[in-house]
Amino acid sequence: MSEREPRPDDRRDRRARAWLAALTVLLGAVALLAEFAPGATAVLPYSEFRTRVQSGRVASVLISERMIRGRYRRASTAAAPRPRAPMDFEVVRVTDPQLIGLLTEKGVTFEGTPDSRWMSWLLTTGLMLIGVLLLGRWIAQRVQGPSGGVLAFGKSRGKVAGEKDVKVRFDDVAGVDEAKRELMEVVEFLRDAERFKRVGARIPRGVLLVGPPGTGKTMLAKAVAGEAGVPFISLSGSEFVEMFVGVGAARVRDLFEGAQAQAPCIVFIDELDALGRTRGGNPMGSNEEREQTLNQLLVEMDGFETNNGVIVLAATNRPEILDVALLRPGRFDRQVLVDRPDRGGRLAILKVHARTVSLGPDVDLETIAAETTGYAGADLANLINEAALLAARRGASAAGSADLQEAMERVAAGLERRSRVLSPDERRRVAYHELGHALVGEVLGGASRVTKVSIVPRGHGALGYTLKRPTEDRYMMTESELRAQLATLLGGRVAEVLFLGEVSTGAASDLSQATEMARAMVVEFGMSDKVGALSLGRGRQVGDWGLMTEHGGGSEHGGELADLVDAEIRQTVAAAEGVARKVLEDRGAAVHAIAATLLEREHLDGAELRALLEDAMRGDADR
Ligand code: ADP
């Protein structure tokens, strides 16, 4: 997600260092050359040196431990050598006890000196070495990228510089109207923070976008920045998690520092689950680095002042594995669902992407929308692009219906590997199954109402879903409510039997839930007349709605009582199934009519469902 760009001042720094390194190497090389360059100083054999002293040609010598260097007498005294002029010759010193006597005799000035040649050699080599080291370091940095590697501890890899001029707008993201509505509030705050501050309203700091890959979460986050005209800083959760303990935490710190400097702005963390996984969940020892990083993120989110204008958006498709601490108030306390689009949504997305390609007159986006159940936004974008590529390869100027059909086959092949795309028969089954739940729930109703029925596959496992929300806060449930719940759970299976002739494996999780519930009613809540008001469960916890969340292993009761309990559980389930059957049988025509609508529209909200049911029932009564 994030492109890695160095910060400008970083870049200047590095260039300066590279120049310095090159200069040092050059200087060292020059010094070394000058020192060893032939011709500058003649090297004499010792015997020759002695001869020249004896013949009176030598004026002065410098004697060091290993070398003797000297100057010749000049023709005229006026041209006496300047003390700093280079020596005329040099000799490797040999053991010669008579030398001093000879020099004195011939009137040669002589003086001792430390071994300067050795020193200068050391100096030049040292310089070279430093130069090479600097250069090597610079090269290493180039290779690893500006921020990578051990040399750049703690530098945030995100573009802390942020993307200033984001072009994406809400109009570019289609089919996710609910999510857009929720995010609009964030945009308004970023545009006009003062208005909110005046009222003293607490602004969300973190919003979690939840949904499968390719549904437009990144685009939405960008669009928020684009609409509000603020910088967009993004990076991926996996980039924080490093091999070295402490690096991730330092990156988080850097990131927020950078964001603070650019506020108001949006920070977007993709794949939050990579770093936000529940702490201490690893049985093979703790993952200290990730935990430190997560802790730092929590600290930073708590740290910012409520209204400083940095809003963190994060995306995940697995909210259930996130550490609960991340979801507390003041952190990611808002969740926005970004689901796979329904038929209408798909049409809208296709239209957005069709804007940039030329489509032939025979292309009907409506039909394509109808045929692409289960496709996410990215798949649809891919579809349009593939069709355009096919057309271009053909040499055509616009993509036609045939191109789209072929593209669909290609995209579907990839999709089938990743997620499920249902066959028409399967869709029909899912529609009846979900309607079974929804109608039984709606008719027996009571404490909760159906808010949504959908046959758009969702996340892992579920092929369709029915959402029910309690109409008020509940702390306990009555027996009749539990029985209604049980019948609702079984409604899906009953509908399959009634309208499609047989059951499928799709009802497995319903059945296990129903059995659990029935067992709890019999052994825990004393809702069976035959067993009576006994609590026979052990070591279980009472969950959200008064049901067990955990099994305590074997039961305390055995023999006859166990048989009775089993029989009662069976009877409880059978009774609920009977209730569900009655509800659905009485409304057979309505079920077929509503199923047809659901198959076409793919999702119905609660009000639509109720309206359709009323219509269908009225039609029945009139006939
Ligand atoms: P996510 O972050 O959810 O994985 P992205 O936002 O990265 O998905 O989407 C990938 C691409 O798919 C986008 O660049 C865009 O072209 C396309 N896309 C996805 N969802 C939508 C949408 N709702 N409307 C328009 N285009 C979409």
XYZ file of C-alpha atoms in Angstrom, residues 252-515:
264
model
C 4.347 3.904 15.391
C 5.808 6.819 17.326
C 7.291 8.289 14.163
C 4.056 7.869 12.307
C 2.018 9.745 14.856
C 4.632 12.451 15.196
C 4.494 12.933 11.442
C 0.716 12.950 11.491
C 0.601 15.451 14.322
C 2.744 17.818 12.310
C 0.311 17.689 9.426
C -2.973 17.739 11.303
C -5.734 17.821 10.335
C -5.097 14.627 8.442
C -6.130 11.021 7.956
C -3.907 8.160 9.030
C -4.899 4.911 7.358
C -3.636 1.580 8.676
C -4.379 -1.264 6.287
C -4.429 -4.840 7.626
C -4.784 -3.731 11.211
C -5.057 -7.384 12.235
C -1.381 -7.939 11.384
C -0.383 -5.896 14.395
C -3.581 -5.723 16.379
C -4.058 -9.402 17.052
C -5.047 -10.395 20.560
C -2.037 -10.214 22.844
C -0.633 -13.280 24.498
C -2.450 -15.591 22.138
C 0.657 -17.325 20.896
C 1.250 -20.625 22.673
C 4.839 -20.820 21.398
C 5.924 -17.962 23.603
C 4.960 -14.374 23.333
C 5.510 -12.268 20.285
C 7.099 -9.461 22.143
C 7.756 -7.266 19.166
C 4.148 -7.276 18.026
C 2.868 -6.680 21.506
C 5.157 -3.726 22.003
C 4.043 -2.287 18.710
C 0.399 -2.751 19.591
C 0.926 -1.186 23.009
C 2.581 1.795 21.411
C -0.358 2.190 19.053
C -2.740 2.139 22.024
C -0.636 4.709 23.830
C -0.532 6.990 20.813
C -4.271 6.774 20.285
C -4.935 7.597 23.903
C -2.322 10.294 23.731
C -3.809 12.575 21.230
C -5.902 15.326 22.405
C -9.484 14.764 21.533
C -9.778 17.479 18.994
C -6.401 17.711 17.390
C -7.614 16.654 13.973
C -5.727 13.415 13.454
C -8.256 10.713 12.637
C -7.133 7.135 12.307
C -8.962 4.889 9.882
C -8.043 1.232 9.825
C -9.131 -1.706 7.716
C -9.458 -5.357 8.544
C -11.442 -8.285 7.345
C -11.038 -10.150 10.587
C -12.327 -7.921 13.360
C -12.884 -10.936 15.591
C -9.165 -11.504 16.124
C -8.399 -7.925 17.135
C -7.307 -7.214 20.660
C -10.311 -5.892 22.547
C -8.231 -3.013 23.851
C -8.191 -1.607 20.321
C -11.966 -1.398 20.267
C -12.392 0.502 23.523
C -13.886 3.977 23.562
C -11.400 6.555 22.383
C -9.693 4.107 20.078
C -11.419 2.256 17.239
C -14.789 2.657 18.851
C -16.674 2.899 15.578
C -16.980 0.131 13.120
C -18.185 0.625 9.593
C -19.188 -2.443 7.648
C -18.011 -2.459 4.042
C -19.630 -5.551 2.625
C -19.671 -7.110 -0.799
C -22.138 -5.119 -2.874
C -25.653 -6.283 -3.703
C -27.067 -6.089 -7.174
C -27.777 -2.381 -7.117
C -24.359 -1.711 -5.640
C -22.687 -3.757 -8.312
C -24.460 -1.820 -11.020
C -23.258 1.442 -9.486
C -19.674 0.168 -9.278
C -19.784 -1.065 -12.866
C -20.974 2.366 -13.934
C -18.084 4.047 -12.115
C -15.525 1.869 -13.832
C -17.273 2.019 -17.198
C -16.593 5.758 -17.185
C -12.975 5.198 -18.165
C -13.417 2.559 -20.881
C -15.454 2.628 -24.062
C -18.206 0.069 -24.100
C -20.144 -1.034 -27.128
C -23.876 -0.317 -27.504
C -24.768 -3.971 -26.917
C -23.394 -3.930 -23.364
C -26.040 -4.069 -20.665
C -24.516 -3.347 -17.282
C -27.759 -4.349 -15.554
C -27.409 -7.893 -16.819
C -23.789 -8.038 -15.765
C -24.711 -6.774 -12.313
C -27.306 -9.522 -12.085
C -24.802 -12.186 -13.047
C -22.014 -11.229 -10.683
C -23.304 -12.159 -7.250
C -20.456 -12.390 -4.781
C -18.099 -10.125 -6.707
C -16.389 -7.412 -4.708
C -15.691 -3.954 -6.138
C -12.148 -4.908 -7.072
C -13.432 -7.930 -8.997
C -15.821 -5.735 -10.946
C -13.069 -3.236 -11.731
C -10.970 -6.167 -12.852
C -13.835 -7.461 -15.001
C -14.231 -4.203 -16.884
C -10.489 -3.927 -17.361
C -10.197 -7.486 -18.681
C -12.970 -6.813 -21.189
C -11.207 -3.671 -22.377
C -7.962 -5.634 -22.767
C -9.715 -8.316 -24.792
C -11.258 -5.693 -27.057
C -7.910 -3.975 -27.523
C -6.290 -7.272 -28.406
C -8.986 -7.830 -31.008
C -8.228 -4.410 -32.374
C -11.731 -3.176 -31.588
C -12.382 0.364 -30.431
C -14.892 -0.588 -27.741
C -15.516 -3.578 -25.496
C -18.633 -5.455 -26.497
C -20.962 -7.797 -24.699
C -18.967 -10.834 -25.849
C -15.766 -9.369 -24.363
C -17.518 -8.898 -21.065
C -18.828 -12.440 -21.095
C -15.364 -13.797 -21.741
C -13.839 -11.538 -19.113
C -16.428 -12.752 -16.643
C -15.368 -16.339 -17.206
C -11.773 -15.427 -16.525
C -12.486 -13.400 -13.431
C -14.884 -16.038 -12.117
C -12.217 -18.719 -12.391
C -9.966 -16.701 -10.118
C -12.813 -15.844 -7.806
C -13.932 -19.412 -7.354
C -10.557 -20.248 -5.988
C -10.661 -17.416 -3.498
C -14.255 -17.218 -2.429
C -17.477 -18.823 -3.343
C -19.611 -17.927 -6.265
C -22.915 -19.711 -6.039
C -24.630 -21.625 -8.805
C -28.228 -20.588 -9.581
C -29.566 -23.626 -7.705
C -27.486 -22.810 -4.677
C -28.626 -19.211 -4.694
C -32.240 -20.361 -4.762
C -31.611 -22.617 -1.819
C -29.871 -19.881 0.141
C -32.758 -17.515 -0.605
C -35.407 -19.933 0.696
C -33.296 -20.845 3.673
C -32.710 -17.254 4.732
C -36.343 -16.366 4.120
C -37.310 -19.287 6.322
C -35.385 -17.718 9.198
C -36.605 -14.254 8.429
C -40.312 -15.044 8.103
C -40.505 -17.269 11.161
C -38.579 -14.618 13.083
C -40.842 -11.885 11.815
C -44.110 -13.714 12.466
C -43.200 -15.016 15.925
C -41.341 -11.749 16.432
C -41.764 -10.545 19.935
C -38.585 -9.170 21.336
C -36.638 -8.721 18.145
C -37.318 -7.730 14.596
C -35.629 -8.740 11.403
C -33.470 -5.906 10.120
C -31.878 -7.469 7.074
C -32.012 -10.597 4.928
C -29.249 -11.093 2.420
C -28.062 -13.753 0.027
C -24.781 -12.013 -0.729
C -22.082 -14.386 0.542
C -20.319 -12.873 3.451
C -16.960 -13.449 5.044
C -16.033 -16.956 5.965
C -18.692 -19.604 6.006
C -22.006 -17.839 5.781
C -23.713 -18.004 2.421
C -26.427 -15.625 3.382
C -27.567 -14.066 6.591
C -30.487 -12.733 8.498
C -29.890 -10.062 11.064
C -32.195 -9.644 13.973
C -31.941 -6.889 16.492
C -33.638 -6.847 19.861
C -36.075 -3.968 20.104
C -34.834 -3.091 23.575
C -31.953 -3.980 25.848
C -32.398 -7.444 27.200
C -31.026 -8.989 30.325
C -33.113 -12.123 30.326
C -35.470 -13.977 28.109
C -38.767 -15.657 28.780
C -39.546 -19.209 27.826
C -41.811 -18.182 24.968
C -39.142 -15.909 23.555
C -36.604 -18.694 23.671
C -39.043 -21.014 21.914
C -39.588 -18.396 19.236
C -35.809 -18.052 18.820
C -35.509 -21.779 18.500
C -38.217 -21.916 15.840
C -36.491 -19.068 13.974
C -33.208 -20.947 14.016
C -34.933 -23.978 12.547
C -36.911 -21.926 10.026
C -34.180 -22.140 7.406
C -34.082 -25.905 7.417
C -37.872 -26.191 7.486
C -38.159 -23.880 4.476
C -35.722 -26.031 2.521
C -37.759 -29.141 3.287
C -41.106 -27.521 2.515
C -40.262 -25.658 -0.656
C -37.288 -27.467 -2.131
C -38.103 -30.982 -1.082
C -34.975 -31.822 0.909
C -32.450 -30.396 3.339
C -28.867 -29.470 2.570
C -25.693 -29.230 4.598
C -26.230 -25.484 4.822
C -28.288 -25.882 7.994
C -25.536 -27.540 10.033
C -24.596 -24.573 12.163
C -28.265 -23.716 12.734
C -28.806 -27.211 14.066
C -25.889 -27.120 16.447
C -27.029 -23.766 17.779
C -30.591 -25.028 18.129
C -29.466 -28.132 19.984
